[in-house]
């Protein structure tokens, strides 16, 4: 009969309710311990029955374990109840502040502040966060600060956990999720980003090279034909533009092994055929190479045959050694971000009814054209009104284009691997209109208002001008396909060399020494 009594007590223990904190009820553990003690008393151990003696010792061990477990569970249950009470108090406080349109800021014991973004309802939480929201619905605490956060069992309360991830703006958005933020034990850290030096290592030998040249240059033609012969000796497949193919065949019929394309549909497939792109010219040739690829771009090796050469760091005199090292690998590359631009006409029914998107490597410029009136533009950042532009125009630039038109208009020079969008006005009729640098994930909308006196004109990397009438808008965001360009040394050294050699940045005569001299 004793075993049946133990089973009945166990069933009662298992069926007992659990508290909302998630801990097992300690009262049921105490009842189980009493059942074991009664079982031991009701079953005297006989010296001749070894199995009964072993069973009795096992029951005593179980009784001790149940007693320790009951004590631990009781303490944990008390702590959980205290945590629940604090959470309910803070939830009510957050809800009251949200109704007033405020964000809760509470001081820590060390003087720091933590901002909590809370949503007013469950629907809003799902809309704000979902799977990709950047939102913490729990309070981050370092220690006891007021009467609502007292010490529990002589221990300070711990930080609440939360999740960080990047927002995505729908399936049709060009923004993508980037898992670069992590949270562990109350500390936020960032993982490695694209701003760090990137090395490219070939997993298989490159076989196909596309050569793009600056037109109307005799020195470039000679360099191109010489490089084509050398690459053919290396058993490489060579693609050139139709114009260059005609020039090579006119020079000699021996160049019949050089490939080209006939229409634009074949250009869209180049990134699947070409392993490497070689440009012979200046920065304009690199811009032309980038504009040919509407999606992924193969690594670009730019040789300097132009003037400034912010992007063309390789010297044409040593092209053999350079290409040998690049084809062998590994090589350092710079990921040059591009902007994707959509023109939305006033007659469009939805914001997704746009013209063909345009990718730019340097900048998109919106100016007044030949009109004598000031350009009047309304600018929005992620659907929030940013400012109105009244002046000659506006430049939206990548960090690679920070040393181009944006620099001439007063914008900052930015390292090309810094992911961001430069917002630079052109001759604004305002003394306080300073340039801005936006983060990479924002979407900027520039619209010509209906009360504008004239139209505006948009140009993309200095070409392809489009007229923007009242009601028309231009939407700009970061494109997901950067342009990887090979580095002579590394991205930082190449950048500093370009601004020193191309712009003579911060060069002046050294000051004379007029202080005391040692005798």
Short mmCIF file of C-alpha atoms in Angstrom, two decimals:
data_model
loop_
_atom_site.label_atom_id
_atom_site.label_comp_id
_atom_site.label_asym_id
_atom_site.label_seq_id
_atom_site.Cartn_x
_atom_site.Cartn_y
_atom_site.Cartn_z
CA UNK A 1 0.00 0.00 0.00
CA UNK A 2 2.93 2.33 0.61
CA UNK A 3 4.03 2.49 -3.05
CA UNK A 4 0.50 3.38 -4.13
CA UNK A 5 0.51 6.24 -1.61
CA UNK A 6 3.76 7.52 -3.07
CA UNK A 7 2.30 7.44 -6.57
CA UNK A 8 -0.78 9.33 -5.47
CA UNK A 9 1.34 12.03 -3.89
CA UNK A 10 3.52 12.26 -7.03
CA UNK A 11 0.44 12.67 -9.20
CA UNK A 12 -0.81 15.43 -6.94
CA UNK A 13 2.58 17.06 -7.15
CA UNK A 14 2.72 16.94 -10.94
CA UNK A 15 -0.83 18.17 -11.37
CA UNK A 16 -0.31 21.17 -9.12
CA UNK A 17 -0.51 24.53 -10.83
CA UNK A 18 2.59 26.49 -11.79
CA UNK A 19 2.99 30.19 -11.10
CA UNK A 20 3.06 32.68 -13.97
CA UNK A 21 6.77 33.22 -13.48
CA UNK A 22 7.44 29.78 -14.94
CA UNK A 23 8.89 28.17 -11.78
CA UNK A 24 7.60 24.92 -10.32
CA UNK A 25 5.38 25.26 -7.22
CA UNK A 26 7.56 24.72 -4.14
CA UNK A 27 4.55 23.59 -2.02
CA UNK A 28 4.17 20.47 -4.16
CA UNK A 29 7.82 19.68 -3.54
CA UNK A 30 7.27 19.88 0.22
CA UNK A 31 4.25 17.55 -0.06
CA UNK A 32 6.40 15.06 -1.99
CA UNK A 33 9.03 15.19 0.75
CA UNK A 34 6.38 14.46 3.42
CA UNK A 35 5.12 11.51 1.38
CA UNK A 36 8.63 10.08 1.27
CA UNK A 37 9.05 10.47 5.03
CA UNK A 38 5.73 8.72 5.68
CA UNK A 39 6.73 5.93 3.33
CA UNK A 40 9.99 5.45 5.22
CA UNK A 41 8.18 5.30 8.58
CA UNK A 42 5.52 2.89 7.35
CA UNK A 43 8.04 0.44 5.87
CA UNK A 44 10.49 -0.75 8.52
CA UNK A 45 13.64 -2.12 7.03
CA UNK A 46 14.20 -5.83 7.73
CA UNK A 47 17.77 -7.00 8.04
CA UNK A 48 17.15 -9.99 5.78
CA UNK A 49 15.64 -8.05 2.90
CA UNK A 50 18.51 -6.37 1.05
CA UNK A 51 16.27 -4.91 -1.63
CA UNK A 52 14.10 -3.19 0.99
CA UNK A 53 17.20 -1.74 2.64
CA UNK A 54 18.44 -0.32 -0.70
CA UNK A 55 14.97 1.02 -1.41
CA UNK A 56 14.89 2.78 1.97
CA UNK A 57 18.29 4.42 1.40
CA UNK A 58 17.14 5.58 -2.02
CA UNK A 59 14.04 7.15 -0.50
CA UNK A 60 16.16 9.05 2.04
CA UNK A 61 18.33 10.40 -0.80
CA UNK A 62 15.22 11.50 -2.69
CA UNK A 63 13.89 13.23 0.44
CA UNK A 64 17.11 15.24 0.83
CA UNK A 65 17.08 16.23 -2.85
CA UNK A 66 13.45 17.30 -2.66
CA UNK A 67 14.16 19.42 0.41
CA UNK A 68 17.05 21.26 -1.31
CA UNK A 69 15.02 21.70 -4.49
CA UNK A 70 12.06 23.08 -2.54
CA UNK A 71 14.26 25.66 -0.83
CA UNK A 72 15.83 26.76 -4.12
CA UNK A 73 12.51 26.92 -5.96
CA UNK A 74 10.93 28.96 -3.20
CA UNK A 75 13.70 31.57 -3.40
CA UNK A 76 13.51 31.66 -7.20
CA UNK A 77 9.73 32.01 -7.10
CA UNK A 78 10.00 34.99 -4.76
CA UNK A 79 12.54 36.65 -7.02
CA UNK A 80 10.39 36.01 -10.10
CA UNK A 81 7.36 37.55 -8.42
CA UNK A 82 9.39 40.66 -7.62
CA UNK A 83 10.58 40.90 -11.26
CA UNK A 84 7.02 40.55 -12.51
CA UNK A 85 5.81 43.35 -10.22
CA UNK A 86 8.55 45.67 -11.46
CA UNK A 87 7.85 44.85 -15.10
CA UNK A 88 4.14 45.63 -14.67
CA UNK A 89 4.97 48.97 -13.03
CA UNK A 90 7.34 49.93 -15.84
CA UNK A 91 4.86 48.82 -18.52
CA UNK A 92 2.18 51.08 -17.03
CA UNK A 93 4.63 53.96 -16.84
CA UNK A 94 5.74 53.48 -20.46
CA UNK A 95 2.12 53.34 -21.64
CA UNK A 96 1.28 56.59 -19.85
CA UNK A 97 4.24 58.37 -21.40
CA UNK A 98 3.47 57.02 -24.89
CA UNK A 99 0.00 58.47 -24.75
CA UNK A 100 1.63 61.88 -24.33
CA UNK A 101 3.92 61.21 -27.30
CA UNK A 102 7.08 61.07 -25.18
CA UNK A 103 10.03 58.69 -24.99
CA UNK A 104 10.96 57.39 -21.57
CA UNK A 105 14.39 58.37 -20.28
CA UNK A 106 15.47 57.17 -16.84
CA UNK A 107 18.87 57.97 -15.28
CA UNK A 108 21.16 55.16 -14.23
CA UNK A 109 23.14 55.14 -11.05
CA UNK A 110 26.24 56.13 -13.06
CA UNK A 111 24.53 59.08 -14.69
CA UNK A 112 23.93 57.40 -18.09
CA UNK A 113 20.59 57.38 -19.83
CA UNK A 114 18.76 54.67 -21.72
CA UNK A 115 16.02 55.42 -24.19
CA UNK A 116 13.22 52.90 -24.52
CA UNK A 117 11.04 52.86 -27.59
CA UNK A 118 7.72 51.28 -26.80
CA UNK A 119 4.64 50.66 -28.88
CA UNK A 120 1.10 51.48 -27.83
CA UNK A 121 -0.48 48.20 -28.81
CA UNK A 122 0.35 44.70 -29.93
CA UNK A 123 -0.55 45.57 -33.52
CA UNK A 124 1.82 48.48 -33.47
CA UNK A 125 4.56 46.29 -32.03
CA UNK A 126 4.21 43.88 -34.92
CA UNK A 127 4.10 46.77 -37.39
CA UNK A 128 7.11 48.48 -35.83
CA UNK A 129 9.29 45.44 -35.38
CA UNK A 130 8.02 42.23 -36.90
CA UNK A 131 11.05 40.21 -37.83
CA UNK A 132 13.29 43.15 -38.69
CA UNK A 133 12.46 45.98 -36.25
CA UNK A 134 14.99 47.85 -34.16
CA UNK A 135 13.02 48.14 -30.97
CA UNK A 136 13.40 47.20 -27.31
CA UNK A 137 10.17 46.65 -25.40
CA UNK A 138 11.96 46.01 -22.16
CA UNK A 139 13.71 48.41 -19.81
CA UNK A 140 17.50 48.36 -19.73
CA UNK A 141 18.76 48.69 -16.16
CA UNK A 142 22.21 48.69 -14.60
CA UNK A 143 21.23 48.93 -10.94
CA UNK A 144 18.80 50.26 -8.35
CA UNK A 145 17.78 53.85 -9.11
CA UNK A 146 14.46 54.54 -7.35
CA UNK A 147 11.76 53.00 -5.21
CA UNK A 148 10.50 50.86 -8.09
CA UNK A 149 13.90 49.19 -8.47
CA UNK A 150 14.95 48.04 -5.03
CA UNK A 151 17.48 45.44 -4.06
CA UNK A 152 16.19 41.87 -4.07
CA UNK A 153 17.99 39.49 -1.72
CA UNK A 154 20.88 41.98 -1.51
CA UNK A 155 21.35 41.75 -5.28
CA UNK A 156 20.90 44.43 -7.93
CA UNK A 157 18.39 43.87 -10.70
CA UNK A 158 19.80 42.66 -13.97
CA UNK A 159 19.53 44.16 -17.47
CA UNK A 160 16.58 43.18 -19.60
CA UNK A 161 17.43 41.39 -22.82
CA UNK A 162 16.35 42.64 -26.23
CA UNK A 163 16.98 42.05 -29.91
CA UNK A 164 18.48 44.35 -32.56
CA UNK A 165 18.17 43.88 -36.31
CA UNK A 166 17.92 46.06 -39.39
CA UNK A 167 14.56 47.21 -40.74
CA UNK A 168 13.50 46.24 -44.24
CA UNK A 169 10.88 48.32 -46.01
CA UNK A 170 8.98 45.65 -47.89
CA UNK A 171 9.74 43.23 -50.67
CA UNK A 172 9.97 45.96 -53.32
CA UNK A 173 12.45 48.01 -51.33
CA UNK A 174 16.13 48.17 -52.21
CA UNK A 175 17.08 48.08 -48.56
CA UNK A 176 18.29 44.73 -47.28
CA UNK A 177 18.84 43.31 -43.82
CA UNK A 178 22.40 43.37 -42.53
CA UNK A 179 23.22 41.34 -39.44
CA UNK A 180 26.02 43.49 -38.06
CA UNK A 181 24.64 44.21 -34.59
CA UNK A 182 24.68 41.69 -31.77
CA UNK A 183 23.59 41.80 -28.13
CA UNK A 184 25.10 39.71 -25.39
CA UNK A 185 24.80 40.08 -21.62
CA UNK A 186 23.55 43.65 -21.81
CA UNK A 187 26.29 44.94 -24.16
CA UNK A 188 25.76 46.05 -27.76
CA UNK A 189 28.61 45.33 -30.18
CA UNK A 190 28.98 45.61 -33.94
CA UNK A 191 30.41 42.90 -36.13
CA UNK A 192 32.89 43.46 -38.96
CA UNK A 193 31.61 45.87 -41.57
CA UNK A 194 32.45 46.61 -45.18
CA UNK A 195 34.46 49.63 -43.99
CA UNK A 196 37.28 47.29 -43.04
CA UNK A 197 39.95 46.38 -45.57
CA UNK A 198 38.70 43.63 -47.85
CA UNK A 199 40.92 41.09 -49.57
CA UNK A 200 39.89 39.16 -52.68
CA UNK A 201 41.26 35.68 -53.23
CA UNK A 202 40.48 33.71 -56.38
CA UNK A 203 39.03 30.26 -55.78
CA UNK A 204 39.77 29.38 -59.40
CA UNK A 205 41.96 31.02 -62.03
CA UNK A 206 40.30 33.93 -63.88
CA UNK A 207 39.73 33.18 -67.54
CA UNK A 208 37.93 36.18 -69.06
CA UNK A 209 38.90 39.86 -69.07
CA UNK A 210 36.86 42.84 -70.28
CA UNK A 211 38.93 45.85 -71.43
CA UNK A 212 37.23 49.27 -71.51
CA UNK A 213 39.12 52.24 -72.96
CA UNK A 214 38.83 56.01 -73.12
CA UNK A 215 37.80 57.01 -76.67
CA UNK A 216 39.70 59.34 -79.01
CA UNK A 217 43.11 58.79 -77.44
CA UNK A 218 46.07 57.54 -79.45
CA UNK A 219 48.08 56.53 -76.40
CA UNK A 220 45.13 54.49 -75.07
CA UNK A 221 44.75 52.69 -78.42
CA UNK A 222 48.42 51.69 -78.42
CA UNK A 223 48.21 50.53 -74.82
CA UNK A 224 45.04 48.52 -75.52
CA UNK A 225 46.49 46.62 -78.49
CA UNK A 226 49.67 45.85 -76.54
CA UNK A 227 47.71 44.61 -73.53
CA UNK A 228 45.42 42.46 -75.70
CA UNK A 229 48.43 40.69 -77.22
CA UNK A 230 49.95 40.08 -73.81
CA UNK A 231 46.69 38.70 -72.39
CA UNK A 232 46.28 36.42 -75.41
CA UNK A 233 49.76 35.06 -74.67
CA UNK A 234 48.44 34.30 -71.17
CA UNK A 235 45.58 32.32 -72.79
CA UNK A 236 42.89 34.67 -71.55
CA UNK A 237 39.49 35.25 -73.17
CA UNK A 238 39.25 38.94 -74.07
CA UNK A 239 36.13 41.10 -74.44
CA UNK A 240 36.14 44.69 -75.70
CA UNK A 241 33.50 47.18 -76.80
CA UNK A 242 32.30 46.97 -80.43
CA UNK A 243 34.06 50.27 -81.16
CA UNK A 244 37.37 48.92 -79.86
CA UNK A 245 36.92 45.62 -81.71
CA UNK A 246 36.51 47.53 -84.99
CA UNK A 247 39.65 49.58 -84.26
CA UNK A 248 41.69 46.45 -83.50
CA UNK A 249 40.52 44.63 -86.62
CA UNK A 250 41.29 47.71 -88.70
CA UNK A 251 44.82 47.70 -87.30
CA UNK A 252 45.35 43.96 -87.93
CA UNK A 253 43.24 40.92 -88.76
CA UNK A 254 45.23 38.98 -86.16
CA UNK A 255 42.86 40.36 -83.52
CA UNK A 256 40.01 38.13 -84.67
CA UNK A 257 40.11 36.28 -81.32
CA UNK A 258 38.80 39.34 -79.49
CA UNK A 259 35.12 39.06 -78.46
CA UNK A 260 32.45 41.75 -78.26
CA UNK A 261 28.64 42.08 -78.22
CA UNK A 262 25.97 43.21 -80.64
CA UNK A 263 23.12 44.63 -78.53
CA UNK A 264 22.27 45.75 -75.02
CA UNK A 265 20.72 42.42 -74.09
CA UNK A 266 24.18 40.82 -74.19
CA UNK A 267 25.57 43.54 -71.93
CA UNK A 268 23.21 42.47 -69.15
CA UNK A 269 24.87 39.04 -69.18
CA UNK A 270 28.46 40.29 -69.07
CA UNK A 271 28.78 39.87 -65.31
CA UNK A 272 28.20 36.13 -65.79
CA UNK A 273 31.00 35.83 -68.37
CA UNK A 274 33.64 38.32 -67.24
CA UNK A 275 35.99 37.60 -64.32
CA UNK A 276 37.85 40.90 -64.40
CA UNK A 277 37.35 44.40 -65.84
CA UNK A 278 40.38 46.45 -66.92
CA UNK A 279 39.90 50.17 -67.60
CA UNK A 280 42.38 52.29 -69.57
CA UNK A 281 41.70 55.97 -68.96
CA UNK A 282 40.73 58.23 -66.09
CA UNK A 283 37.96 58.29 -63.51
CA UNK A 284 35.40 58.84 -66.28
CA UNK A 285 36.29 55.45 -67.75
CA UNK A 286 35.68 53.82 -64.36
CA UNK A 287 32.29 55.56 -64.20
CA UNK A 288 31.48 54.25 -67.68
CA UNK A 289 32.49 50.73 -66.67
CA UNK A 290 30.26 50.88 -63.60
CA UNK A 291 27.29 52.15 -65.63
CA UNK A 292 27.48 49.12 -67.94
CA UNK A 293 26.61 46.75 -65.11
CA UNK A 294 23.04 47.16 -63.81
CA UNK A 295 23.57 44.51 -61.15
CA UNK A 296 26.68 42.77 -59.77
CA UNK A 297 30.01 44.16 -60.95
CA UNK A 298 33.19 42.10 -61.46
CA UNK A 299 36.40 43.39 -59.85
CA UNK A 300 37.73 46.45 -61.68
CA UNK A 301 41.44 47.14 -62.26
CA UNK A 302 41.78 50.83 -63.25
CA UNK A 303 44.93 52.01 -65.02
CA UNK A 304 45.70 55.71 -64.92
CA UNK A 305 45.71 57.32 -68.35
CA UNK A 306 43.76 60.42 -67.35
CA UNK A 307 44.32 63.56 -65.26
CA UNK A 308 43.34 63.41 -61.56
CA UNK A 309 42.99 59.68 -61.00
CA UNK A 310 41.12 59.38 -57.68
CA UNK A 311 40.03 55.88 -58.68
CA UNK A 312 42.82 54.92 -61.09
CA UNK A 313 45.76 54.03 -58.87
CA UNK A 314 47.64 51.68 -61.23
CA UNK A 315 50.31 52.87 -63.63
CA UNK A 316 50.10 51.76 -67.25
CA UNK A 317 53.90 51.42 -67.54
CA UNK A 318 53.86 48.44 -65.18
CA UNK A 319 50.67 46.75 -66.40
CA UNK A 320 52.35 43.36 -66.86
CA UNK A 321 53.54 43.11 -63.26
CA UNK A 322 50.23 44.50 -62.02
CA UNK A 323 48.04 42.06 -63.95
CA UNK A 324 50.32 39.15 -63.03
CA UNK A 325 49.86 39.92 -59.34
CA UNK A 326 46.11 40.45 -59.69
CA UNK A 327 45.49 37.29 -61.69
CA UNK A 328 47.46 35.33 -59.12
CA UNK A 329 45.87 37.02 -56.08
CA UNK A 330 45.02 37.74 -53.37
CA UNK A 331 44.42 41.48 -53.82
CA UNK A 332 43.04 44.28 -51.68
CA UNK A 333 39.86 45.86 -53.01
CA UNK A 334 37.72 48.88 -52.23
CA UNK A 335 33.96 48.41 -52.26
CA UNK A 336 32.67 51.62 -53.82
CA UNK A 337 28.99 52.00 -53.04
CA UNK A 338 26.50 53.13 -55.67
CA UNK A 339 23.17 54.93 -55.52
CA UNK A 340 20.05 53.66 -57.25
CA UNK A 341 17.74 56.41 -58.51
CA UNK A 342 14.06 56.17 -59.48
CA UNK A 343 12.20 58.94 -61.30
CA UNK A 344 8.52 59.03 -60.30
CA UNK A 345 6.32 61.19 -62.50
CA UNK A 346 3.34 63.13 -61.20
CA UNK A 347 1.04 60.98 -63.36
CA UNK A 348 2.18 57.77 -61.63
CA UNK A 349 -0.58 56.01 -59.70
CA UNK A 350 1.72 54.39 -57.13
CA UNK A 351 5.19 55.05 -55.81
CA UNK A 352 6.40 51.86 -57.51
CA UNK A 353 5.35 53.06 -60.96
CA UNK A 354 8.74 54.44 -61.88
CA UNK A 355 10.99 54.75 -64.89
CA UNK A 356 13.93 52.42 -65.36
CA UNK A 357 16.25 52.73 -62.34
CA UNK A 358 19.60 54.44 -62.82
CA UNK A 359 22.77 53.51 -60.93
CA UNK A 360 25.40 56.15 -60.17
CA UNK A 361 28.88 55.75 -58.73
CA UNK A 362 29.65 59.43 -58.05
CA UNK A 363 26.53 61.54 -57.67
CA UNK A 364 23.11 62.56 -58.88
CA UNK A 365 22.72 66.32 -59.37
CA UNK A 366 19.45 68.25 -59.44
CA UNK A 367 19.89 71.79 -60.76
CA UNK A 368 17.92 74.62 -62.36
CA UNK A 369 19.29 74.05 -65.88
CA UNK A 370 19.00 77.12 -68.12
CA UNK A 371 16.28 78.69 -65.99
CA UNK A 372 17.04 82.02 -64.31
CA UNK A 373 14.88 81.12 -61.29
CA UNK A 374 16.22 79.50 -58.16
CA UNK A 375 15.66 75.79 -57.88
CA UNK A 376 12.89 74.98 -55.41
CA UNK A 377 12.96 71.42 -54.09
CA UNK A 378 11.32 69.61 -51.18
CA UNK A 379 13.42 66.89 -49.58
CA UNK A 380 12.20 63.96 -47.49
CA UNK A 381 14.23 61.36 -45.61
CA UNK A 382 12.41 58.08 -44.95
CA UNK A 383 9.06 59.84 -45.52
CA UNK A 384 9.92 62.54 -42.96
CA UNK A 385 10.24 66.10 -44.21
CA UNK A 386 13.90 67.14 -44.22
CA UNK A 387 14.19 70.61 -45.74
CA UNK A 388 13.44 72.82 -48.72
CA UNK A 389 16.23 73.70 -51.14
CA UNK A 390 16.28 77.16 -52.68
CA UNK A 391 19.42 77.76 -54.68
CA UNK A 392 21.24 76.47 -57.73
CA UNK A 393 20.53 72.85 -56.89
CA UNK A 394 21.35 69.80 -54.80
CA UNK A 395 23.96 67.03 -54.95
CA UNK A 396 23.31 63.55 -53.57
CA UNK A 397 26.66 61.82 -53.65
CA UNK A 398 28.30 58.58 -52.67
CA UNK A 399 31.45 58.66 -50.58
CA UNK A 400 33.44 57.77 -53.72
CA UNK A 401 31.99 60.91 -55.30
CA UNK A 402 32.86 63.06 -52.29
CA UNK A 403 36.00 64.26 -54.11
CA UNK A 404 34.05 65.22 -57.25
CA UNK A 405 31.21 67.75 -57.66
CA UNK A 406 30.27 67.55 -53.98
CA UNK A 407 33.77 68.72 -53.01
CA UNK A 408 33.51 71.70 -55.36
CA UNK A 409 30.17 72.64 -53.75
CA UNK A 410 31.64 72.62 -50.24
CA UNK A 411 31.00 69.04 -49.16
CA UNK A 412 33.34 66.94 -47.04
CA UNK A 413 35.86 64.44 -48.36
CA UNK A 414 34.90 60.98 -47.08
CA UNK A 415 36.75 57.68 -47.25
CA UNK A 416 35.19 55.68 -50.13
CA UNK A 417 34.44 52.64 -47.98
CA UNK A 418 32.39 54.62 -45.46
CA UNK A 419 28.77 53.66 -46.25
CA UNK A 420 26.78 56.86 -46.49
CA UNK A 421 24.98 59.38 -48.70
CA UNK A 422 26.24 62.96 -48.93
CA UNK A 423 23.60 65.71 -49.01
CA UNK A 424 25.27 68.84 -50.43
CA UNK A 425 23.44 71.99 -51.58
CA UNK A 426 24.72 73.99 -54.57
CA UNK A 427 24.94 77.71 -53.81
CA UNK A 428 21.99 77.75 -51.38
CA UNK A 429 20.31 81.08 -50.70
CA UNK A 430 20.72 80.54 -46.97
CA UNK A 431 23.60 81.17 -44.59
CA UNK A 432 22.82 78.16 -42.39
CA UNK A 433 22.43 75.44 -45.03
CA UNK A 434 25.35 73.16 -44.26
CA UNK A 435 26.09 69.83 -46.01
CA UNK A 436 25.00 66.58 -44.35
CA UNK A 437 26.16 62.96 -44.41
CA UNK A 438 23.28 60.47 -44.16
CA UNK A 439 23.55 56.83 -43.10
CA UNK A 440 23.51 54.21 -45.81
CA UNK A 441 20.07 52.76 -45.06
CA UNK A 442 17.95 55.89 -45.59
CA UNK A 443 15.82 56.65 -48.64
CA UNK A 444 15.84 60.25 -49.83
CA UNK A 445 13.00 61.69 -51.88
CA UNK A 446 13.48 64.99 -53.74
CA UNK A 447 10.29 66.45 -55.20
CA UNK A 448 9.56 69.52 -57.30
CA UNK A 449 6.57 71.19 -55.58
CA UNK A 450 3.60 72.39 -57.60
CA UNK A 451 4.30 76.02 -56.68
CA UNK A 452 7.81 75.89 -58.15
CA UNK A 453 8.45 78.67 -60.67
CA UNK A 454 10.38 76.41 -63.05
CA UNK A 455 11.32 72.84 -63.79
CA UNK A 456 14.44 71.13 -62.49
CA UNK A 457 16.97 68.90 -64.23
CA UNK A 458 18.59 65.76 -62.88
CA UNK A 459 21.87 64.35 -64.19
CA UNK A 460 23.42 61.03 -63.22
CA UNK A 461 27.21 60.91 -63.02
CA UNK A 462 27.25 63.93 -65.33
CA UNK A 463 25.11 62.41 -68.09
CA UNK A 464 21.59 61.22 -68.92
CA UNK A 465 19.84 64.44 -67.91
CA UNK A 466 16.13 64.17 -67.15
CA UNK A 467 13.63 67.00 -66.74
CA UNK A 468 11.60 67.07 -63.53
CA UNK A 469 8.34 69.01 -63.66
CA UNK A 470 6.08 70.09 -60.79
CA UNK A 471 4.90 67.00 -58.94
CA UNK A 472 7.75 64.82 -60.23
CA UNK A 473 10.05 63.20 -57.70
CA UNK A 474 13.44 61.51 -57.57
CA UNK A 475 13.93 58.71 -55.03
CA UNK A 476 17.51 57.81 -54.08
CA UNK A 477 18.79 54.96 -51.91
CA UNK A 478 21.90 52.84 -51.58
CA UNK A 479 22.19 50.17 -54.27
CA UNK A 480 22.93 46.61 -53.13
CA UNK A 481 25.67 46.16 -55.78
CA UNK A 482 28.93 48.01 -55.05
CA UNK A 483 31.79 48.41 -57.50
CA UNK A 484 34.86 46.48 -56.27
CA UNK A 485 38.04 48.25 -57.43
CA UNK A 486 41.50 46.81 -56.93
CA UNK A 487 43.87 48.71 -54.64
CA UNK A 488 47.49 49.53 -55.36
CA UNK A 489 48.31 49.11 -51.65
CA UNK A 490 45.12 49.30 -49.57
CA UNK A 491 41.99 51.45 -49.61
CA UNK A 492 43.15 53.94 -46.97
CA UNK A 493 46.65 54.46 -48.39
CA UNK A 494 45.27 54.83 -51.91
CA UNK A 495 42.70 57.39 -50.73
CA UNK A 496 45.27 59.56 -48.95
CA UNK A 497 47.64 59.38 -51.91
CA UNK A 498 44.88 60.48 -54.28
CA UNK A 499 43.94 63.59 -52.27
CA UNK A 500 47.59 64.47 -51.71
CA UNK A 501 48.66 64.01 -55.33
CA UNK A 502 45.44 65.06 -57.06
CA UNK A 503 44.33 67.97 -54.85
CA UNK A 504 47.58 68.81 -52.98
CA UNK A 505 45.49 68.61 -49.83
CA UNK A 506 46.71 70.75 -46.90
CA UNK A 507 50.00 71.78 -48.46
CA UNK A 508 51.54 75.02 -47.26
CA UNK A 509 54.91 76.48 -46.51
CA UNK A 510 56.15 75.35 -43.11
CA UNK A 511 56.29 78.02 -40.42
CA UNK A 512 59.69 79.38 -39.50
CA UNK A 513 61.22 78.71 -36.12
CA UNK A 514 61.64 81.95 -34.15
CA UNK A 515 62.15 80.52 -30.67
CA UNK A 516 65.38 80.27 -28.69
CA UNK A 517 68.12 78.17 -30.21
CA UNK A 518 70.65 76.06 -28.37
CA UNK A 519 74.12 77.54 -28.39
#
